[in-house]
PDB file of C-alpha atoms in Angstrom:
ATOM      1  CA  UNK A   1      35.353 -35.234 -68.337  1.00  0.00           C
ATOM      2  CA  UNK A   2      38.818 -34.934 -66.266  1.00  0.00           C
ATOM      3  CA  UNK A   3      40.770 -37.859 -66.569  1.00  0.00           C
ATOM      4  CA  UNK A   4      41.218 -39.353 -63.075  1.00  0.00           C
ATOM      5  CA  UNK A   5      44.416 -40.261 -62.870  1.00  0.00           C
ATOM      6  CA  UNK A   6      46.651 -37.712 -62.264  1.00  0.00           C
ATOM      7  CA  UNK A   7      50.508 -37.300 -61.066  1.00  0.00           C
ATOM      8  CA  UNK A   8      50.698 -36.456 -57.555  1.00  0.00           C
ATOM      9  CA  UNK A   9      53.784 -35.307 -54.971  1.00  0.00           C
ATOM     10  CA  UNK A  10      53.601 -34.901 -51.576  1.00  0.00           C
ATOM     11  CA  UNK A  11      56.507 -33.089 -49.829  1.00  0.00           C
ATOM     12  CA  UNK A  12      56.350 -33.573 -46.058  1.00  0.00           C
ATOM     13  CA  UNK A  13      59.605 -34.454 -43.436  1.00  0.00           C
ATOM     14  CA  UNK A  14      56.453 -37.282 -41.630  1.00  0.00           C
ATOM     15  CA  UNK A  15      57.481 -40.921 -43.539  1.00  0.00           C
ATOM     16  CA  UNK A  16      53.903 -41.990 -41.789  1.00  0.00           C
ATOM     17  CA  UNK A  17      51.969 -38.825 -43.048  1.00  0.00           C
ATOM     18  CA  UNK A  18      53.413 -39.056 -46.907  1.00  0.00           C
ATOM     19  CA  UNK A  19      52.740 -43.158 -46.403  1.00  0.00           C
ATOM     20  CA  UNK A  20      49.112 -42.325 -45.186  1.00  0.00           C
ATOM     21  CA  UNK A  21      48.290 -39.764 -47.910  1.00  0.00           C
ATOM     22  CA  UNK A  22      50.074 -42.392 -50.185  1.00  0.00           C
ATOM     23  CA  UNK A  23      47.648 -44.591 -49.323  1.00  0.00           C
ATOM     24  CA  UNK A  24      44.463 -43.143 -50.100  1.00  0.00           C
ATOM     25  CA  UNK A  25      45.683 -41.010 -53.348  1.00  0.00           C
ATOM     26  CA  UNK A  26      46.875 -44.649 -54.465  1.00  0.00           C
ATOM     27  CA  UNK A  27      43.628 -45.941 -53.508  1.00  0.00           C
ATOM     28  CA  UNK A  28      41.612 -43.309 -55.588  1.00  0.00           C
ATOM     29  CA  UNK A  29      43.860 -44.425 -58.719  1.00  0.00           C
ATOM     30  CA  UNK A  30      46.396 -41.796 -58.803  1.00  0.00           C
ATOM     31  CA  UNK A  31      50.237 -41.657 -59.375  1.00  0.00           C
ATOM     32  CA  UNK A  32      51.936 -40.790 -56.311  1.00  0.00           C
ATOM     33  CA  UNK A  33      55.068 -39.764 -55.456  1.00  0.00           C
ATOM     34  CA  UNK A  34      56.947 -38.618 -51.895  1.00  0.00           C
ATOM     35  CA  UNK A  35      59.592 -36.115 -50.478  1.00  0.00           C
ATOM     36  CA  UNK A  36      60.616 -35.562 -47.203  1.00  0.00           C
ATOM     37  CA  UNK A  37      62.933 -32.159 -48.078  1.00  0.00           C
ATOM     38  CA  UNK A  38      61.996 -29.417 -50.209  1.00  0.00           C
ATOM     39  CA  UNK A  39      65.484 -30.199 -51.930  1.00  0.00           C
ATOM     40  CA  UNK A  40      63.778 -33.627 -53.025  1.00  0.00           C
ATOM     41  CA  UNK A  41      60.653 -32.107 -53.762  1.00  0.00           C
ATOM     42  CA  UNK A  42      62.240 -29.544 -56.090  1.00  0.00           C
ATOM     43  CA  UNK A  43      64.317 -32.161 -58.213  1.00  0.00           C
ATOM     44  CA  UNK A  44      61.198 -34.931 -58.481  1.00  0.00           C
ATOM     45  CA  UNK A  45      59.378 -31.590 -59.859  1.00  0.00           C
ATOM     46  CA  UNK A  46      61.597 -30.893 -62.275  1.00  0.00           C
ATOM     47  CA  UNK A  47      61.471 -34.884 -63.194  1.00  0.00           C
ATOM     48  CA  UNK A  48      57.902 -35.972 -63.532  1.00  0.00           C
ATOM     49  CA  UNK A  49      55.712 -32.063 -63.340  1.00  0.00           C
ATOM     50  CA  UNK A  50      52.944 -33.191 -61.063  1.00  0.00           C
ATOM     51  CA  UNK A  51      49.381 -32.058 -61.215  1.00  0.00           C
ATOM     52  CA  UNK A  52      49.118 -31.509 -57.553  1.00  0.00           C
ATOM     53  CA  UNK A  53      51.716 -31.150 -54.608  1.00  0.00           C
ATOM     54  CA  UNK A  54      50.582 -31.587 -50.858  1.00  0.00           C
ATOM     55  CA  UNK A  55      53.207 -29.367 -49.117  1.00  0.00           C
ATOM     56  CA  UNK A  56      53.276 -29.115 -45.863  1.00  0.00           C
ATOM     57  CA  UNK A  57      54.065 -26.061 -44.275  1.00  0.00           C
ATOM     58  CA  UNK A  58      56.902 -26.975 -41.507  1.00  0.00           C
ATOM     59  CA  UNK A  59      59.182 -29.165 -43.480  1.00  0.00           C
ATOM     60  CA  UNK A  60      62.794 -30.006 -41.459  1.00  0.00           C
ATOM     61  CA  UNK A  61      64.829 -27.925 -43.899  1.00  0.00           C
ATOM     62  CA  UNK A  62      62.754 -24.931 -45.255  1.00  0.00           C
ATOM     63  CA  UNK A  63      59.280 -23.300 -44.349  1.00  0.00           C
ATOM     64  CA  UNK A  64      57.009 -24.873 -47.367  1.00  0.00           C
ATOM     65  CA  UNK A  65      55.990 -20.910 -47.410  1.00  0.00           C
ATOM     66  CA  UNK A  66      59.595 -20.819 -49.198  1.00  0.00           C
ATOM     67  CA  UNK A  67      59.077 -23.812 -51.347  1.00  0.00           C
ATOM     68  CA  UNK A  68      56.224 -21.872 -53.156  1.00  0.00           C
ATOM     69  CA  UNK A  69      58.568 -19.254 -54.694  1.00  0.00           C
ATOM     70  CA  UNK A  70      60.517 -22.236 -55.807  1.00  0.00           C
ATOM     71  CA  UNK A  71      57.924 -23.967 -57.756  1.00  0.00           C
ATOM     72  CA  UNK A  72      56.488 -20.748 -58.942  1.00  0.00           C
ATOM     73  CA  UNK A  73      59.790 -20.911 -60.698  1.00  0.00           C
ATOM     74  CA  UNK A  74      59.128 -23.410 -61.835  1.00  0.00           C
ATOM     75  CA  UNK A  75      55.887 -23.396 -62.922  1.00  0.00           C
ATOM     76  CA  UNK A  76      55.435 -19.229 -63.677  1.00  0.00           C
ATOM     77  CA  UNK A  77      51.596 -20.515 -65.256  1.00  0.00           C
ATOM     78  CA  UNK A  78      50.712 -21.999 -62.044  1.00  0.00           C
ATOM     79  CA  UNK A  79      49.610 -24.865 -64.134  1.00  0.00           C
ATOM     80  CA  UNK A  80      50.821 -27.308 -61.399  1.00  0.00           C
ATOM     81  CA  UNK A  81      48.212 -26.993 -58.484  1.00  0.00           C
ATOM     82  CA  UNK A  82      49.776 -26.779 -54.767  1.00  0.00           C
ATOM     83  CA  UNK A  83      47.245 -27.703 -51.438  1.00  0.00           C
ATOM     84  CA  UNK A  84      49.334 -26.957 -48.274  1.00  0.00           C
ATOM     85  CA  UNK A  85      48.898 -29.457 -45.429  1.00  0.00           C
ATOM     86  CA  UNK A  86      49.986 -28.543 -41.607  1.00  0.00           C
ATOM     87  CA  UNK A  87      48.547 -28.741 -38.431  1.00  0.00           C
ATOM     88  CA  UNK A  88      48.683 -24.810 -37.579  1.00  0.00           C
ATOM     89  CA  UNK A  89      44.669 -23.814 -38.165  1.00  0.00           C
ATOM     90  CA  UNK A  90      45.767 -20.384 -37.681  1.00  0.00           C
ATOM     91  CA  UNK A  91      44.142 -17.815 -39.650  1.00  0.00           C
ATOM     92  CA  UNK A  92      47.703 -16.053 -40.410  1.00  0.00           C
ATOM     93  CA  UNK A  93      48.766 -19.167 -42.043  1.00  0.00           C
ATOM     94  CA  UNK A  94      46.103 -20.095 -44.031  1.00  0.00           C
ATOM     95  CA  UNK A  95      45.398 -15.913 -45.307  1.00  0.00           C
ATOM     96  CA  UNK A  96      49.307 -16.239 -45.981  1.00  0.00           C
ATOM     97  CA  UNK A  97      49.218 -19.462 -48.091  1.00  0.00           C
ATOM     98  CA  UNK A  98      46.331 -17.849 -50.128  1.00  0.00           C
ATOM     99  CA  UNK A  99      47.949 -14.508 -50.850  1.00  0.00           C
ATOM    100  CA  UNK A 100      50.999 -16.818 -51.889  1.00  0.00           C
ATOM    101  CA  UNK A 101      48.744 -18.560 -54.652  1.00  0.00           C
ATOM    102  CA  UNK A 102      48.028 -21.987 -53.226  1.00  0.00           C
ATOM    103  CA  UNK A 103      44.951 -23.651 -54.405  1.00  0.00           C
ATOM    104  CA  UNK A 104      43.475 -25.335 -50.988  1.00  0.00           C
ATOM    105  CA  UNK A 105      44.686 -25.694 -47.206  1.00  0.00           C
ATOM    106  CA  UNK A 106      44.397 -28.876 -45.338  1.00  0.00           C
ATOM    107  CA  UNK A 107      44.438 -28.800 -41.726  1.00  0.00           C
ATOM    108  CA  UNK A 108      46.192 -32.069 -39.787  1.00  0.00           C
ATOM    109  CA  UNK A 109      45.111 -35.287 -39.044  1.00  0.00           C
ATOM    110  CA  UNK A 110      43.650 -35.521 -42.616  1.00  0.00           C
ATOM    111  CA  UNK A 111      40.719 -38.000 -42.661  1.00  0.00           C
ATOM    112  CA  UNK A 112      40.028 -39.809 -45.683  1.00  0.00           C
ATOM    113  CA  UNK A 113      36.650 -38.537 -46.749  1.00  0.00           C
ATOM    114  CA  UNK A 114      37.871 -34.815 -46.077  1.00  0.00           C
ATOM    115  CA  UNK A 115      40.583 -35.646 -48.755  1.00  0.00           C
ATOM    116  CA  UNK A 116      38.181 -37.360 -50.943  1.00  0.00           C
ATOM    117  CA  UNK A 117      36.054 -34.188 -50.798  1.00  0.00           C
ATOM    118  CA  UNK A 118      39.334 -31.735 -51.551  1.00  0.00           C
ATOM    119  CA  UNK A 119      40.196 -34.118 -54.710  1.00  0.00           C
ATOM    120  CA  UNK A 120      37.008 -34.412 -56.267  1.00  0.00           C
ATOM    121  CA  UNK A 121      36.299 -30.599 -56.250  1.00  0.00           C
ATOM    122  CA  UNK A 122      39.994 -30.012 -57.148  1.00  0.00           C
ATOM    123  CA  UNK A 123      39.875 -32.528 -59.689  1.00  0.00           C
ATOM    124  CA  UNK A 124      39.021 -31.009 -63.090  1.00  0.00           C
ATOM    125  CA  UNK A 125      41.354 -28.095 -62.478  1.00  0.00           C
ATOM    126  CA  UNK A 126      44.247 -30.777 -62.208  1.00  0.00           C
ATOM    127  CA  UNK A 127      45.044 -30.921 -66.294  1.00  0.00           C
ATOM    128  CA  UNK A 128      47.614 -29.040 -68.522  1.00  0.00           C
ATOM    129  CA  UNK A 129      46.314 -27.289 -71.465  1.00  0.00           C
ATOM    130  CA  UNK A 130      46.752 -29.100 -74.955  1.00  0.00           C
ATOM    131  CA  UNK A 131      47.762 -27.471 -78.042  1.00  0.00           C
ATOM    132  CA  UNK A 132      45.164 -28.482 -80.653  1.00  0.00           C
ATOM    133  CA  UNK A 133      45.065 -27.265 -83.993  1.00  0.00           C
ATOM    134  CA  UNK A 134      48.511 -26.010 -84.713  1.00  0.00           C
ATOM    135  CA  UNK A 135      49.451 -24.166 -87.855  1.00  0.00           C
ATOM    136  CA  UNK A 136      51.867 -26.165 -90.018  1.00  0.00           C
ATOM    137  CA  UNK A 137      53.857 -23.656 -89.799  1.00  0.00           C
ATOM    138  CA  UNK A 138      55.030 -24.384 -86.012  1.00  0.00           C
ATOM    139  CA  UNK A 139      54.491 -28.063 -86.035  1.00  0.00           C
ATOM    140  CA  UNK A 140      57.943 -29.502 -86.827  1.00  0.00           C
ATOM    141  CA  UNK A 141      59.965 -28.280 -84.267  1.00  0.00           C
ATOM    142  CA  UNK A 142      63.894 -29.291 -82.974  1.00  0.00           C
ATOM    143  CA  UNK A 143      64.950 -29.502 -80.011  1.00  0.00           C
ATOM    144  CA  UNK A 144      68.278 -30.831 -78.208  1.00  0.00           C
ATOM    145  CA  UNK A 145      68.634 -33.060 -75.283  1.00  0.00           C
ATOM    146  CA  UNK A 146      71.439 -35.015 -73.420  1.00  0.00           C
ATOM    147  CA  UNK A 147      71.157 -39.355 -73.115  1.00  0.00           C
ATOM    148  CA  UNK A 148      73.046 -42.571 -73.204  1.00  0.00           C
ATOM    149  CA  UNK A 149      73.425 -46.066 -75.720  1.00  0.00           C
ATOM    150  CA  UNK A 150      72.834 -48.263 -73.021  1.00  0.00           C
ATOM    151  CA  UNK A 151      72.622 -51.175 -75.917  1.00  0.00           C
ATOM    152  CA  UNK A 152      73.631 -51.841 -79.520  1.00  0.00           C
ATOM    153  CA  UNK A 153      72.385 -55.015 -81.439  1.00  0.00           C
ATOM    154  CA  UNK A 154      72.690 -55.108 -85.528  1.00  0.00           C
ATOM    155  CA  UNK A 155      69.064 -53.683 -85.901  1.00  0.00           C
ATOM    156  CA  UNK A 156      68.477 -51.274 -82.641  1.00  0.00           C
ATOM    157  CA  UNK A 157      70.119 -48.922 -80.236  1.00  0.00           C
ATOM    158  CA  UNK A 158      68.303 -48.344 -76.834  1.00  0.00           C
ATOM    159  CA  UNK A 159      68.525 -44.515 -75.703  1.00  0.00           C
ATOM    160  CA  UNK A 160      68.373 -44.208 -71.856  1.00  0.00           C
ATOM    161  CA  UNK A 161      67.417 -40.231 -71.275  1.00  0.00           C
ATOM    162  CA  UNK A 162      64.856 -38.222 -69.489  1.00  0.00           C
ATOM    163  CA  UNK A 163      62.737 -37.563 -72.563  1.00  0.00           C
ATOM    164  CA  UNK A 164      59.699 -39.594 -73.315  1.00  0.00           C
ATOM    165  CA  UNK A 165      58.529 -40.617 -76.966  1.00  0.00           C
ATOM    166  CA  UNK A 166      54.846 -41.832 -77.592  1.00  0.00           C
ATOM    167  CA  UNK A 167      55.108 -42.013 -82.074  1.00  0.00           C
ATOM    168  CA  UNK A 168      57.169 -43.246 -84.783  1.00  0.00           C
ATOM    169  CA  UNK A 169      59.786 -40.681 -85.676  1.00  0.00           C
ATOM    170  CA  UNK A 170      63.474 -39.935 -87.242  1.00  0.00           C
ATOM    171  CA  UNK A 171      66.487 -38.757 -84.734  1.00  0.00           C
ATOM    172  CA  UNK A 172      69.446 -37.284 -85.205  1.00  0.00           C
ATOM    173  CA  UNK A 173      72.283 -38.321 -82.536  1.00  0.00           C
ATOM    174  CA  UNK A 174      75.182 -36.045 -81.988  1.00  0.00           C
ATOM    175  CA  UNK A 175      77.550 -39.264 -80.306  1.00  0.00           C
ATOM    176  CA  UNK A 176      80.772 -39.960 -79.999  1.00  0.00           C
ATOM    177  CA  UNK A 177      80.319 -43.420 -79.845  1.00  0.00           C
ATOM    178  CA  UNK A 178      78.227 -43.541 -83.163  1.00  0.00           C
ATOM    179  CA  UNK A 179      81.152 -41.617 -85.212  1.00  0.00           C
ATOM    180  CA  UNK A 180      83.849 -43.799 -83.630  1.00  0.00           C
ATOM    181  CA  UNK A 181      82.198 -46.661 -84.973  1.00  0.00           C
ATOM    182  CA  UNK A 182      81.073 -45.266 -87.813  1.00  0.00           C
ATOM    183  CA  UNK A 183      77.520 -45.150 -87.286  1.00  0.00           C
ATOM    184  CA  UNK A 184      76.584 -41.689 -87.639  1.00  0.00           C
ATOM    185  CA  UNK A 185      75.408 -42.423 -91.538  1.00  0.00           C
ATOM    186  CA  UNK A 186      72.884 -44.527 -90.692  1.00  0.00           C
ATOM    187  CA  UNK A 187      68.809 -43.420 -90.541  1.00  0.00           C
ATOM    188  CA  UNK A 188      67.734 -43.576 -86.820  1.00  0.00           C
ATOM    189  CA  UNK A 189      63.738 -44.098 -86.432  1.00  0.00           C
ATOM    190  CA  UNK A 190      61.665 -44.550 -83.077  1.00  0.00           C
ATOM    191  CA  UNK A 191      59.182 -47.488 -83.869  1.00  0.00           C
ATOM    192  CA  UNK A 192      57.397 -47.843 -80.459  1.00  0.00           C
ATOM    193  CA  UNK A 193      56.512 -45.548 -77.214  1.00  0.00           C
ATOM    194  CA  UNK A 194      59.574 -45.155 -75.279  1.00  0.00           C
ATOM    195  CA  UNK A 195      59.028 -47.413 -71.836  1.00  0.00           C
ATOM    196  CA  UNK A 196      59.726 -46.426 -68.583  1.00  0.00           C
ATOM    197  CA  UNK A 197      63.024 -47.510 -66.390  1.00  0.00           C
ATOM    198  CA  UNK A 198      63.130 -45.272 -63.192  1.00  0.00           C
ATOM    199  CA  UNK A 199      61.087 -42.068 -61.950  1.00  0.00           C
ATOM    200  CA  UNK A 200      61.601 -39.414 -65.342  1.00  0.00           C
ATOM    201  CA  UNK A 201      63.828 -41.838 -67.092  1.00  0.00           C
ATOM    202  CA  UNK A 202      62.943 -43.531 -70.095  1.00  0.00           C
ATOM    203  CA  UNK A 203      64.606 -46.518 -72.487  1.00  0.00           C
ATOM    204  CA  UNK A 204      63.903 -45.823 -76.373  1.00  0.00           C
ATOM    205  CA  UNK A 205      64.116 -48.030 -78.927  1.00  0.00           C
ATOM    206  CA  UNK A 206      65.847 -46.649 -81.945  1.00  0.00           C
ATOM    207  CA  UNK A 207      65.940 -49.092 -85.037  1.00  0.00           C
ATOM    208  CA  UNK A 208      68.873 -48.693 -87.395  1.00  0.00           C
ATOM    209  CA  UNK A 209      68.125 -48.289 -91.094  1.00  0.00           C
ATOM    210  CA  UNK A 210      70.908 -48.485 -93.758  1.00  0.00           C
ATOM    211  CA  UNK A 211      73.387 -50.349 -92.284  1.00  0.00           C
ATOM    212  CA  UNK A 212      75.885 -51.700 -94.640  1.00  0.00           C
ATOM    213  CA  UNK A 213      77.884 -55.243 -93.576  1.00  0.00           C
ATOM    214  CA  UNK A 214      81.351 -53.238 -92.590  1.00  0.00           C
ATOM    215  CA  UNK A 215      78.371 -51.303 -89.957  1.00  0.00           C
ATOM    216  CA  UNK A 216      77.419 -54.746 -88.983  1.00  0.00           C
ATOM    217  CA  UNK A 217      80.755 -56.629 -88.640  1.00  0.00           C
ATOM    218  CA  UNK A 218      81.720 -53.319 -86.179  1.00  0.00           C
ATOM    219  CA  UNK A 219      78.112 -53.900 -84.192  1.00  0.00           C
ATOM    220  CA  UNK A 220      79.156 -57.708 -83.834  1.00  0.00           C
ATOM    221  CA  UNK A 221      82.733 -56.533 -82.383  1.00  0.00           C
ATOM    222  CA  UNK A 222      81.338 -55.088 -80.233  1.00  0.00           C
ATOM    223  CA  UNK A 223      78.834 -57.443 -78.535  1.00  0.00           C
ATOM    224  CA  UNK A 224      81.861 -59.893 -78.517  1.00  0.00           C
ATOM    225  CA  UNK A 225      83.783 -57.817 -76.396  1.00  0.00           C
ATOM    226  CA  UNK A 226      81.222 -56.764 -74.186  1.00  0.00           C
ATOM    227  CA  UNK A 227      80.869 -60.997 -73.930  1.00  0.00           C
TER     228      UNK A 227
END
């Protein structure tokens, strides 16, 4: 069975449309999140990949017609699922936003039960295939990404960045602040989930292993100054 909740954005220029829809998506347990420019829309896609995006045709800055290309882009798979809203029922606009691959067209006002109806049919389309199985061969893989220390104590660091950890696991952290201090020897494990500080930002928890007292006596300068 489809898990219910899933991430949603709606992209429409109408505060009181996305805070309607916001509303009743909320209300049927999903993650919601708003835009009111394609611009904004583009950047909270990159950030959190929704499931679904409401788009609504006649946004203030771009056609949504446009925006499609743009998540296409994106999203070449078409895993992320996009329902165009507007109030133009014509049939030119609805044949267009089909031959442009959208996956349902909602026509304005949008009652709740109508929406109700769209999700529940739509709903166990709205996952992202899972890798199961993998050969050993491909299952260690490295990868690089950018993020800040945002806090040092004499057993942790906390890693503020935009990727998301869910297991216990060893890092290595290219950082100029480490090898000033001379902390780049030390073993750096994740013990716990990363947690979540703003919209596709995340706080990590990185515990320090094999820190000898001249590590610690640094770590403690530190704190004092920032005191």
């Amino acid at each position: 069975m489809a898990k219910k909740n899933k991430v949603i954005l709606i992209i429409d220029d109408d505060p009181d449309m996305r805070s309607y829809l916001r509303k009743l998506l909320e209300g049927m347990g999903h993650e919601v999140h708003e835009a009111g420019n394609s611009r904004t829309g583009i950047k909270i896609i990159d950030e959190v990949t929704p499931h679904l995006i409401l788009l609504d045709i006649n946004l203030d800055d771009e056609s949504g017609f446009n925006v499609i290309g743009k998540i296409r882009q994106l999203d070449p798979f078409q895993r992320m699922k996009i329902l165009m809203i507007s109030s133009l029922s014509s049939k030119k606009a609805i044949d267009l936003s089909k031959k442009l691959g959208t996956d349902g067209f909602l026509i304005k006002p949008i009652n709740n039960q109508t929406l109700s109806t769209t999700m529940k049919k739509m709903l166990p389309e709205l996952n992202f295939p899972v890798a199961k199985n993998i050969d050993k061969e491909f299952s260690n893989l490295m990868g690089k990404f950018h993020g800040q220390i945002v806090k040092i104590s004499e057993t942790s660091v906390i890693l503020q960045s935009k990727v998301k950890f869910f297991e216990k696991r060893k890092l290595q952290i290219d950082s100029i602040f480490l090898n000033r201090n001379d902390l780049n020897k030390t073993q750096l494990i994740i013990q716990e989930a990363s947690k979540d500080v703003s919209t596709g930002t995340y706080n990590t928890k990185i515990q320090l292993i094999g820190l000898t007292d001249n590590n610690l006596k640094q770590i403690r300068k530190l704190n004092t100054k920032k005191a």
